[in-house]
CSV table of C-alpha atoms in Angstrom, one decimal:
chain,number,residue,atom,x,y,z
A,1,MET,CA,-64.5,0.1,91.5
A,2,LYS,CA,-67.5,1.6,94.5
A,3,LEU,CA,-67.1,3.5,97.2
A,4,SER,CA,-65.6,3.0,100.6
A,5,LYS,CA,-67.3,2.0,103.0
A,6,PRO,CA,-66.2,1.3,106.8
A,7,LEU,CA,-65.9,-2.6,107.7
A,8,SER,CA,-67.6,-4.9,108.9
A,9,PRO,CA,-66.1,-5.6,112.9
A,10,LEU,CA,-65.4,-9.5,111.1
A,11,LEU,CA,-62.5,-7.6,108.6
A,12,SER,CA,-61.8,-4.8,110.8
A,13,LEU,CA,-60.8,-8.4,113.1
A,14,TYR,CA,-58.9,-10.0,110.1
A,15,ALA,CA,-57.1,-6.2,109.9
A,16,VAL,CA,-56.4,-7.0,113.3
A,17,GLY,CA,-54.8,-10.8,112.9
A,18,LEU,CA,-53.0,-9.1,108.9
A,19,MET,CA,-50.9,-7.1,111.2
A,20,LEU,CA,-50.2,-9.3,114.3
A,21,VAL,CA,-48.9,-12.0,111.9
A,22,GLY,CA,-47.6,-9.5,109.3
A,23,SER,CA,-44.9,-7.9,112.9
A,24,ALA,CA,-43.5,-11.2,113.7
A,25,ALA,CA,-40.1,-12.7,112.6
A,26,PRO,CA,-40.2,-13.0,108.7
A,27,SER,CA,-39.1,-16.7,107.3
A,28,ALA,CA,-36.1,-17.4,105.3
A,29,GLY,CA,-38.7,-18.1,102.4
A,30,PHE,CA,-40.2,-22.1,102.4
A,31,ASP,CA,-38.4,-26.0,101.7
A,32,LEU,CA,-40.8,-27.7,99.1
A,33,ASP,CA,-41.3,-31.2,98.7
A,34,ILE,CA,-42.9,-31.7,95.4
A,35,ASN,CA,-44.1,-35.2,96.1
A,36,ASP,CA,-45.6,-33.7,99.7
A,37,ASN,CA,-49.2,-32.4,100.0
A,38,ASP,CA,-48.3,-31.2,103.4
A,39,SER,CA,-45.4,-29.3,101.7
A,40,ILE,CA,-47.4,-27.3,99.2
A,41,ILE,CA,-49.9,-26.6,101.1
A,42,SER,CA,-47.5,-25.0,103.5
A,43,GLY,CA,-45.9,-23.6,100.8
A,44,MET,CA,-48.5,-21.6,99.7
A,45,ASP,CA,-50.3,-20.5,102.4
A,46,LEU,CA,-47.1,-18.3,103.3
A,47,LEU,CA,-46.9,-17.6,99.0
A,48,ALA,CA,-51.3,-16.4,100.0
A,49,HIS,CA,-50.5,-14.4,103.0
A,50,GLY,CA,-47.8,-12.5,100.8
A,51,LEU,CA,-50.4,-11.6,98.2
A,52,MET,CA,-53.1,-10.3,100.8
A,53,ASP,CA,-50.8,-8.0,102.0
A,54,TYR,CA,-51.2,-5.6,99.1
A,55,TYR,CA,-55.3,-6.0,99.6
A,56,GLU,CA,-56.6,-2.7,100.6
A,57,GLY,CA,-60.1,-3.7,101.5
A,58,THR,CA,-59.2,-4.1,105.4
A,59,LYS,CA,-57.2,-0.7,104.9
A,60,TYR,CA,-59.1,2.6,107.0
A,61,GLY,CA,-60.5,4.3,103.7
A,62,GLY,CA,-59.3,1.4,101.6
A,63,THR,CA,-62.4,0.4,99.1
A,64,VAL,CA,-63.4,-3.4,99.3
A,65,GLY,CA,-62.3,-5.9,96.7
A,66,MET,CA,-59.2,-3.6,95.3
A,67,PHE,CA,-55.2,-3.8,95.7
A,68,SER,CA,-52.7,-1.2,97.0
A,69,TRP,CA,-51.7,0.9,94.2
A,70,PRO,CA,-50.5,0.3,91.0
A,71,TYR,CA,-53.1,-2.3,90.5
A,72,TYR,CA,-55.9,-1.6,88.5
A,73,TRP,CA,-59.3,-2.9,89.1
A,74,TRP,CA,-59.0,-5.9,86.5
A,75,GLU,CA,-55.8,-7.8,88.0
A,76,ALA,CA,-57.8,-7.1,91.6
A,77,GLY,CA,-60.5,-10.1,89.8
A,78,ALA,CA,-57.5,-12.2,88.4
A,79,ALA,CA,-56.3,-12.4,91.8
A,80,TRP,CA,-59.2,-12.8,93.4
A,81,GLY,CA,-59.0,-15.5,91.5
A,82,SER,CA,-56.1,-16.8,92.7
A,83,MET,CA,-57.5,-17.1,96.3
A,84,LEU,CA,-60.2,-18.9,95.0
A,85,ASN,CA,-56.9,-21.3,93.5
A,86,HIS,CA,-55.5,-21.6,97.0
A,87,TRP,CA,-59.1,-21.9,98.9
A,88,TYR,CA,-59.6,-24.5,96.7
A,89,TYR,CA,-56.4,-27.2,96.7
A,90,THR,CA,-55.4,-25.7,100.6
A,91,GLY,CA,-58.3,-26.6,102.2
A,92,ASN,CA,-57.5,-23.3,103.8
A,93,ASP,CA,-60.5,-21.3,105.0
A,94,THR,CA,-59.0,-18.2,106.6
A,95,TYR,CA,-59.5,-15.1,103.7
A,96,VAL,CA,-63.6,-16.7,101.9
A,97,PRO,CA,-65.1,-14.4,103.7
A,98,LEU,CA,-62.6,-11.7,102.2
A,99,ILE,CA,-63.0,-13.2,98.8
A,100,LYS,CA,-66.3,-13.6,99.0
A,101,GLU,CA,-67.2,-9.6,100.4
A,102,ALA,CA,-64.5,-8.9,97.3
A,103,LEU,CA,-66.7,-10.6,94.6
A,104,ILE,CA,-69.7,-9.3,95.6
A,105,TYR,CA,-69.3,-5.9,96.2
A,106,GLN,CA,-68.2,-5.6,92.8
A,107,THR,CA,-70.2,-6.7,90.2
A,108,GLY,CA,-72.3,-3.0,89.9
A,109,GLU,CA,-75.5,-2.4,89.5
A,110,ASN,CA,-76.8,-4.9,86.9
A,111,PHE,CA,-74.4,-7.3,88.4
A,112,ASN,CA,-72.3,-8.0,85.8
A,113,TYR,CA,-68.7,-6.7,86.8
A,114,MET,CA,-69.3,-2.9,85.4
A,115,PRO,CA,-69.1,-0.9,88.6
A,116,SER,CA,-69.4,1.8,87.9
A,117,ASN,CA,-66.7,3.8,89.2
A,118,GLN,CA,-65.0,1.8,86.6
A,119,THR,CA,-66.3,2.2,83.6
A,120,THR,CA,-64.7,4.7,82.8
A,121,THR,CA,-61.8,3.1,81.6
A,122,GLU,CA,-62.7,-0.5,81.8
A,123,GLY,CA,-62.2,-2.9,79.1
A,124,ASN,CA,-63.2,-5.7,77.5
A,125,ASP,CA,-60.9,-7.9,79.5
A,126,ASP,CA,-60.9,-6.8,82.3
A,127,GLN,CA,-64.7,-7.3,82.8
A,128,GLY,CA,-63.4,-10.2,81.6
A,129,PHE,CA,-61.1,-11.5,84.2
A,130,TRP,CA,-63.5,-10.4,87.0
A,131,GLY,CA,-67.0,-12.8,85.3
A,132,ILE,CA,-64.0,-15.5,85.2
A,133,ALA,CA,-63.5,-15.7,89.0
A,134,ALA,CA,-67.4,-15.7,89.2
A,135,MET,CA,-67.3,-18.9,86.9
A,136,GLN,CA,-64.5,-20.3,89.1
A,137,ALA,CA,-66.7,-19.8,91.6
A,138,ALA,CA,-69.5,-21.5,90.7
A,139,GLU,CA,-67.5,-24.6,89.3
A,140,TYR,CA,-66.5,-24.9,92.7
A,141,ASN,CA,-69.1,-25.0,94.5
A,142,PHE,CA,-67.8,-21.4,96.3
A,143,SER,CA,-69.7,-20.7,99.4
A,144,ASN,CA,-73.3,-18.8,97.5
A,145,PRO,CA,-74.4,-15.3,98.3
A,146,THR,CA,-77.0,-15.3,100.1
A,147,GLY,CA,-77.7,-11.6,100.8
A,148,LYS,CA,-81.5,-9.7,99.6
A,149,ASP,CA,-80.5,-7.7,97.4
A,150,GLU,CA,-77.6,-10.8,96.0
A,151,VAL,CA,-77.1,-12.7,92.9
A,152,GLY,CA,-74.8,-16.6,92.2
A,153,TRP,CA,-72.0,-16.7,91.2
A,154,LEU,CA,-73.5,-18.3,87.8
A,155,TYR,CA,-76.0,-15.6,87.8
A,156,LEU,CA,-72.7,-13.3,87.3
A,157,ALA,CA,-70.6,-15.0,85.3
A,158,GLN,CA,-73.8,-15.2,82.5
A,159,ALA,CA,-74.6,-11.4,83.3
A,160,VAL,CA,-71.1,-10.5,82.1
A,161,PHE,CA,-70.9,-12.7,78.9
A,162,ASN,CA,-74.3,-11.6,77.9
A,163,THR,CA,-73.5,-8.1,77.6
A,164,MET,CA,-70.2,-8.8,75.7
A,165,THR,CA,-72.1,-10.8,72.9
A,166,THR,CA,-73.2,-6.4,73.0
A,167,ARG,CA,-70.4,-6.0,71.9
A,168,TRP,CA,-69.4,-8.6,69.0
A,169,ASP,CA,-68.5,-6.3,66.1
A,170,THR,CA,-69.2,-7.7,62.4
A,171,VAL,CA,-68.7,-4.1,61.1
A,172,HIS,CA,-64.9,-3.9,61.4
A,173,CYS,CA,-62.7,-7.4,61.0
A,174,ASN,CA,-65.6,-9.4,60.6
A,175,GLY,CA,-66.4,-9.7,64.0
A,176,GLY,CA,-64.9,-9.5,67.7
A,177,LEU,CA,-64.4,-7.8,70.9
A,178,ARG,CA,-62.5,-4.6,71.3
A,179,TRP,CA,-59.6,-3.8,73.9
A,180,GLN,CA,-61.8,-1.2,75.3
A,181,ILE,CA,-65.8,-0.7,75.5
A,182,PHE,CA,-65.7,3.1,75.0
A,183,THR,CA,-65.1,5.2,72.1
A,184,TRP,CA,-63.0,7.7,74.1
A,185,ASN,CA,-60.0,4.7,75.5
A,186,SER,CA,-57.2,4.5,73.5
A,187,GLY,CA,-57.4,1.0,72.3
A,188,TYR,CA,-60.5,1.3,71.1
A,189,ASP,CA,-59.0,0.9,67.6
A,190,TYR,CA,-57.7,-2.5,68.8
A,191,LYS,CA,-59.0,-6.2,68.9
A,192,ASN,CA,-56.9,-8.3,71.5
A,193,THR,CA,-57.1,-11.5,71.7
A,194,VAL,CA,-57.7,-11.5,75.2
A,195,SER,CA,-60.7,-10.0,75.3
A,196,ASN,CA,-62.0,-12.6,72.2
A,197,GLY,CA,-59.7,-15.2,75.1
A,198,CYS,CA,-61.9,-14.5,78.3
A,199,MET,CA,-65.3,-14.4,75.8
A,200,PHE,CA,-64.4,-18.0,73.8
A,201,ASN,CA,-63.1,-18.9,78.2
A,202,LEU,CA,-66.3,-18.1,79.7
A,203,ALA,CA,-68.5,-19.6,76.5
A,204,ALA,CA,-67.2,-22.9,76.9
A,205,ARG,CA,-67.4,-22.7,81.2
A,206,LEU,CA,-70.7,-21.9,80.8
A,207,ALA,CA,-72.0,-24.6,78.0
A,208,ARG,CA,-70.1,-27.3,79.8
A,209,TYR,CA,-72.3,-26.4,83.7
A,210,THR,CA,-75.6,-25.1,82.0
A,211,GLY,CA,-74.9,-27.4,78.9
A,212,ASN,CA,-77.3,-24.6,76.8
A,213,ASN,CA,-76.1,-25.0,73.3
A,214,THR,CA,-75.9,-21.8,72.9
A,215,TYR,CA,-73.0,-21.4,74.6
A,216,LEU,CA,-71.5,-24.0,72.8
A,217,ASP,CA,-72.4,-22.1,69.5
A,218,TRP,CA,-70.5,-19.3,70.7
A,219,ALA,CA,-67.8,-20.8,71.8
A,220,GLU,CA,-66.6,-22.1,68.1
A,221,LYS,CA,-67.8,-19.1,66.6
A,222,ILE,CA,-65.6,-17.3,68.3
A,223,TRP,CA,-62.7,-19.7,68.2
A,224,ASP,CA,-63.3,-19.5,64.0
A,225,TRP,CA,-62.5,-15.9,64.3
A,226,THR,CA,-60.3,-16.0,66.1
A,227,VAL,CA,-57.8,-18.6,63.7
A,228,GLU,CA,-59.4,-16.6,60.9
A,229,SER,CA,-58.5,-13.9,61.8
A,230,ASN,CA,-54.1,-15.2,62.7
A,231,PHE,CA,-54.8,-14.3,65.5
A,232,ILE,CA,-53.6,-18.2,66.4
A,233,ASN,CA,-51.7,-19.1,63.7
A,234,THR,CA,-52.8,-22.9,63.5
A,235,THR,CA,-49.3,-23.4,61.2
A,236,ASN,CA,-47.1,-23.1,64.0
A,237,TRP,CA,-49.6,-22.5,66.8
A,238,GLU,CA,-48.5,-18.9,67.8
A,239,VAL,CA,-51.4,-17.1,69.7
A,240,TYR,CA,-50.3,-13.5,69.5
A,241,ASP,CA,-51.7,-10.8,70.5
A,242,GLY,CA,-54.2,-8.9,68.2
A,243,ALA,CA,-54.5,-5.9,65.2
A,244,ASP,CA,-55.6,-2.7,65.0
A,245,ILE,CA,-59.6,-2.1,63.4
A,246,LEU,CA,-58.3,0.4,60.8
A,247,ASP,CA,-56.4,-2.0,58.6
A,248,ASN,CA,-59.0,-4.0,59.3
A,249,CYS,CA,-56.6,-6.4,61.6
A,250,ALA,CA,-54.3,-7.0,58.6
A,251,LYS,CA,-51.6,-6.2,60.6
A,252,ILE,CA,-51.3,-8.5,63.4
A,253,THR,CA,-49.0,-8.2,66.5
A,254,LYS,CA,-47.6,-11.3,67.3
A,255,LEU,CA,-46.2,-10.5,70.6
A,256,GLN,CA,-47.0,-14.0,72.6
A,257,TRP,CA,-47.9,-13.7,75.7
A,258,THR,CA,-48.6,-16.6,78.1
A,259,TYR,CA,-51.7,-15.6,79.2
A,260,ASN,CA,-53.0,-15.5,75.7
A,261,LEU,CA,-52.0,-19.2,75.3
A,262,GLY,CA,-54.2,-20.7,78.4
A,263,LEU,CA,-56.9,-18.5,77.5
A,264,TYR,CA,-57.7,-20.7,73.9
A,265,ALA,CA,-56.0,-23.9,75.8
A,266,SER,CA,-58.7,-23.5,79.1
A,267,GLY,CA,-62.2,-22.6,76.7
A,268,ALA,CA,-60.8,-25.5,74.0
A,269,ALA,CA,-60.2,-28.0,77.0
A,270,PHE,CA,-63.8,-27.4,78.9
A,271,VAL,CA,-65.3,-27.6,75.4
A,272,TYR,CA,-63.7,-31.1,74.3
A,273,ASN,CA,-64.8,-32.0,78.5
A,274,TYR,CA,-68.2,-30.9,77.6
A,275,THR,CA,-68.8,-32.3,74.3
A,276,GLU,CA,-67.0,-35.8,74.4
A,277,PRO,CA,-70.0,-38.0,76.1
A,278,PHE,CA,-72.1,-37.0,73.4
A,279,ASN,CA,-70.1,-36.2,70.3
A,280,THR,CA,-66.9,-37.7,69.9
A,281,SER,CA,-66.0,-36.5,66.1
A,282,GLN,CA,-66.6,-32.6,67.4
A,283,SER,CA,-64.3,-33.5,70.6
A,284,ASP,CA,-61.9,-34.9,68.4
A,285,ILE,CA,-61.1,-32.0,67.4
A,286,TRP,CA,-60.7,-29.9,70.1
A,287,LEU,CA,-58.2,-32.7,71.4
A,288,GLY,CA,-56.4,-32.1,68.1
A,289,ARG,CA,-56.2,-28.0,69.3
A,290,ILE,CA,-55.4,-28.9,72.7
A,291,ASN,CA,-52.6,-30.5,72.0
A,292,SER,CA,-51.2,-28.2,69.4
A,293,LEU,CA,-51.3,-26.2,72.1
A,294,VAL,CA,-49.7,-27.6,74.7
A,295,LYS,CA,-46.8,-28.8,72.7
A,296,THR,CA,-46.7,-24.5,72.8
A,297,MET,CA,-46.0,-24.2,76.3
A,298,ASP,CA,-42.1,-24.8,75.7
A,299,THR,CA,-42.3,-20.9,73.9
A,300,PHE,CA,-42.4,-20.0,77.9
A,301,PHE,CA,-40.2,-22.1,79.2
A,302,GLN,CA,-36.5,-21.8,79.2
A,303,SER,CA,-33.7,-24.4,78.0
A,304,ASP,CA,-33.0,-25.2,81.9
A,305,GLY,CA,-37.4,-26.2,82.2
A,306,ILE,CA,-38.2,-22.5,84.3
A,307,MET,CA,-41.1,-20.6,83.5
A,308,TYR,CA,-40.8,-17.1,82.2
A,309,GLU,CA,-42.5,-14.3,80.3
A,310,ALA,CA,-41.4,-14.8,76.7
A,311,ALA,CA,-41.7,-11.7,75.2
A,312,CYS,CA,-40.8,-9.4,78.2
A,313,GLN,CA,-38.0,-10.5,80.8
A,314,PRO,CA,-35.6,-11.6,79.4
A,315,SER,CA,-35.4,-7.6,78.6
A,316,GLY,CA,-36.5,-6.6,82.0
A,317,VAL,CA,-38.5,-4.6,80.8
A,318,CYS,CA,-42.1,-6.3,82.7
A,319,ASN,CA,-44.4,-3.2,83.6
A,320,THR,CA,-46.7,-4.2,86.1
A,321,ASP,CA,-49.7,-6.0,84.4
A,322,GLN,CA,-47.1,-8.3,82.3
A,323,ARG,CA,-45.5,-9.2,85.7
A,324,SER,CA,-48.5,-11.4,86.8
A,325,PHE,CA,-49.5,-12.6,83.5
A,326,LYS,CA,-47.8,-16.0,84.1
A,327,ALA,CA,-50.2,-17.0,87.2
A,328,ILE,CA,-52.8,-16.9,84.8
A,329,PHE,CA,-51.5,-19.4,82.4
A,330,SER,CA,-50.3,-20.9,85.6
A,331,ARG,CA,-54.3,-21.7,86.8
A,332,PHE,CA,-55.6,-22.0,82.5
A,333,MET,CA,-53.4,-25.2,82.4
A,334,ALA,CA,-54.7,-26.7,85.6
A,335,ASN,CA,-57.7,-26.4,83.4
A,336,VAL,CA,-56.8,-28.1,81.3
A,337,ALA,CA,-54.5,-30.9,83.2
A,338,ILE,CA,-57.7,-31.6,84.6
A,339,LEU,CA,-60.1,-31.8,81.8
A,340,VAL,CA,-58.3,-33.4,79.4
A,341,PRO,CA,-56.5,-36.2,81.2
A,342,GLN,CA,-54.7,-37.4,78.4
A,343,THR,CA,-52.2,-33.3,78.6
A,344,GLU,CA,-51.5,-34.1,82.2
A,345,GLU,CA,-48.1,-35.5,82.5
A,346,THR,CA,-46.6,-33.1,79.4
A,347,ILE,CA,-48.2,-29.7,82.1
A,348,MET,CA,-47.0,-31.3,85.1
A,349,SER,CA,-43.7,-32.1,84.1
A,350,TYR,CA,-43.4,-27.8,82.8
A,351,PHE,CA,-44.7,-27.3,86.4
A,352,LYS,CA,-42.4,-29.9,88.5
A,353,THR,CA,-39.3,-28.2,87.4
A,354,THR,CA,-40.3,-25.2,87.2
A,355,ALA,CA,-41.3,-25.2,91.3
A,356,PRO,CA,-38.3,-25.1,93.3
A,357,GLY,CA,-37.4,-22.0,90.8
A,358,ILE,CA,-40.4,-20.5,93.2
A,359,ALA,CA,-39.9,-21.7,96.2
A,360,LYS,CA,-35.9,-20.7,95.9
A,361,SER,CA,-37.4,-16.9,94.8
A,362,CYS,CA,-39.1,-17.2,97.5
A,363,SER,CA,-37.1,-15.9,99.4
A,364,GLY,CA,-37.3,-12.4,99.8
A,365,GLY,CA,-38.6,-9.2,101.7
A,366,THR,CA,-38.7,-8.4,104.7
A,367,ASP,CA,-41.2,-11.2,105.7
A,368,GLY,CA,-38.7,-14.2,104.1
A,369,HIS,CA,-41.3,-15.2,101.5
A,370,THR,CA,-41.6,-12.4,98.8
A,371,CYS,CA,-41.8,-13.3,95.9
A,372,GLY,CA,-38.8,-12.2,92.7
A,373,LEU,CA,-40.2,-12.5,89.4
A,374,ASN,CA,-37.1,-14.9,87.7
A,375,TRP,CA,-37.5,-18.3,88.9
A,376,ASN,CA,-34.4,-19.5,87.8
A,377,LEU,CA,-32.0,-17.4,89.8
A,378,GLY,CA,-32.0,-19.4,93.0
A,379,GLU,CA,-32.5,-16.9,94.7
A,380,TRP,CA,-35.1,-13.9,95.1
A,381,ASP,CA,-34.0,-11.4,92.1
A,382,GLY,CA,-35.2,-7.9,94.1
A,383,LYS,CA,-38.5,-8.1,92.4
A,384,TYR,CA,-41.2,-7.2,94.4
A,385,GLY,CA,-45.4,-7.0,93.6
A,386,LEU,CA,-49.1,-9.0,93.5
A,387,GLY,CA,-48.4,-9.9,90.5
A,388,GLU,CA,-45.0,-12.1,91.7
A,389,GLN,CA,-46.7,-13.3,94.9
A,390,MET,CA,-50.2,-14.6,92.4
A,391,CYS,CA,-47.6,-16.7,89.7
A,392,ALA,CA,-45.8,-18.3,93.0
A,393,LEU,CA,-49.1,-19.0,94.4
A,394,GLU,CA,-51.2,-20.0,90.9
A,395,ALA,CA,-48.6,-22.4,89.7
A,396,MET,CA,-47.7,-23.9,93.5
A,397,SER,CA,-51.3,-25.0,93.1
A,398,VAL,CA,-50.3,-26.3,89.8
A,399,LEU,CA,-49.9,-29.7,91.7
A,400,LEU,CA,-51.8,-30.4,94.1
A,401,ILE,CA,-54.9,-30.7,90.8
A,402,ASP,CA,-54.9,-34.5,91.8
A,403,THR,CA,-56.1,-33.7,94.7
A,404,LYS,CA,-59.3,-32.5,94.1
A,405,PRO,CA,-62.3,-34.3,92.1
A,406,GLY,CA,-62.5,-31.6,89.6
A,407,TYR,CA,-65.0,-28.7,88.3
A,408,LEU,CA,-68.5,-29.5,88.8
A,409,THR,CA,-72.1,-28.8,86.9
A,410,ASN,CA,-75.7,-28.0,87.7
A,411,ASP,CA,-75.9,-32.3,86.8
A,412,THR,CA,-73.2,-33.4,88.9
A,413,GLY,CA,-74.1,-30.7,92.6
A,414,GLY,CA,-72.6,-27.5,91.4
A,415,THR,CA,-75.4,-25.6,93.6
A,416,SER,CA,-75.4,-21.5,92.1
A,417,VAL,CA,-78.4,-20.0,90.6
A,418,GLY,CA,-78.3,-18.5,87.9
A,419,ASP,CA,-80.3,-17.3,85.5
A,420,SER,CA,-79.6,-17.2,81.2
A,421,THR,CA,-80.8,-13.1,80.6
A,422,GLY,CA,-78.7,-12.5,83.6
A,423,SER,CA,-78.2,-8.8,82.6
A,424,ALA,CA,-79.8,-8.0,79.7
A,425,GLY,CA,-83.3,-7.8,81.5
A,426,LEU,CA,-83.0,-5.3,83.5
A,427,SER,CA,-83.3,-1.3,82.9
A,428,GLY,CA,-81.1,1.5,83.3
A,429,ALA,CA,-78.4,-1.3,81.6
A,430,ASN,CA,-77.3,0.0,78.0
A,431,LEU,CA,-76.4,-3.1,77.0
A,432,ASP,CA,-73.9,-1.8,74.2
A,433,THR,CA,-72.3,0.0,76.2
A,434,GLY,CA,-72.5,-2.3,79.2
A,435,SER,CA,-72.9,0.8,80.9
A,436,ASN,CA,-74.8,1.7,84.5
A,437,SER,CA,-76.9,5.2,83.4
A,438,LEU,CA,-72.9,6.8,84.3
A,439,THR,CA,-72.6,11.0,84.3
A,440,ILE,CA,-69.8,10.8,81.7
A,441,THR,CA,-68.0,13.8,82.7
A,442,GLN,CA,-65.0,15.6,79.9
A,443,LYS,CA,-63.2,15.5,83.3
A,444,ASP,CA,-63.5,11.9,83.5
A,445,LYS,CA,-63.0,11.4,79.8
A,446,ILE,CA,-59.4,12.8,79.4
A,447,GLY,CA,-58.9,10.7,83.1
A,448,ALA,CA,-59.9,8.0,81.6
A,449,GLY,CA,-57.5,8.8,78.2
A,450,PHE,CA,-54.8,9.4,80.1
A,451,LEU,CA,-54.4,6.0,82.5
A,452,THR,CA,-55.1,4.0,78.8
A,453,ALA,CA,-52.9,6.6,77.0
A,454,VAL,CA,-49.9,5.2,79.4
A,455,VAL,CA,-50.2,1.6,78.4
A,456,ILE,CA,-50.5,2.0,75.2
A,457,GLY,CA,-47.6,3.9,74.8
A,458,TYR,CA,-45.9,1.7,76.8
A,459,PHE,CA,-47.0,-1.7,74.8
A,460,LEU,CA,-46.1,0.0,71.4
A,461,ALA,CA,-42.4,1.1,73.0
A,462,LEU,CA,-43.0,-2.9,73.9
A,463,THR,CA,-43.1,-3.7,70.7
A,464,TRP,CA,-40.6,-1.5,68.8
A,465,PHE,CA,-37.9,-2.6,71.1
A,466,LEU,CA,-39.2,-6.8,71.2
A,467,LEU,CA,-38.9,-6.0,67.3
A,468,VAL,CA,-36.4,-3.7,65.8
């Protein structure tokens, strides 16, 4: 996170408009016809407006790209991915200047989403979600950066991936990324599925977009390691949370989160779509994997067909981060439905069943369209936050996937400019840690350790709660 700077005149005017809209009389949720695109778009516009109520970058003293406390930097990256989806599927360009500025502002000195004020606490998964947002921007042909000192969306995604590859750790557990980048952060000794899933997802997308098979090799390497480590159990196709290196990843934490399944299903879909034209035997293997992962989706849908976060929602212990996971899952399962048409009917059936519950849930707050966490009550559950708005918005966007032609590549109209060596050759970059010549004080280390320790403590308590 960079230090805050004065808002541009455009953003100042936008902030005033946002306040004026927010002061209008509240509506009472929204009616939804899942067979009417205009109805879906109208609902999504309301949800996007509610999401942006949490944005700090248009407020005095706020930081561009960041959302209000307690939403961490990683979730901001995921939220901008949600807003990209809103723009892409609805055609509403209201937020385009904000999306573009946020994605550029948070890149860091070496254009790899390692901004100096975040790197004391930044993890591999945190960096990964910003990289995935940049990759989305390239695939959607989102308005390209044009500043003298700016680089393209593709370059940013490549730079994130390149710094991740330097952290691939074969000393412990025969490979894989650690959760944390820096030794002083709690979780440094943990290898988690989401960090490796982000790297896998980026590798798969970069292979398809650029046609460079080095990325494909990496995607296969990461997949094989994940399966060999039993983070993905290919007997029942459950996708688990991770394991500690202190016992060489022997004891798997078997919590299942929506976004882990989504990351790997999406990455597999990009590999399948890329390889299908020239290597059908290889693509057939990936198709089998995708079909197996799609069958595992029912883990995250209740008996009434409504999506939920199975590991924490029934017990009411979802933390701030976990309340956004369904958003990422929804976006990634849309990837699968688009890239692997054989899966579309099954995936869409889940989201068509869930969508009416979302519309009824998003009826709270002073604006009348604040979304809750629980979508099967037929009304707002009293929960609210950035994560809740993201989840509702992303799940609704899946209903519109047939209105768009699909994701672009360099050969099909993508215009983003990249560099396969992005970040790696820039002076001052220590690729082993991804740092930007940081000056880290003992106070910084203690503060970073405390923040991550809180997350670890919660995680361990949740694991105990669910397993006893």
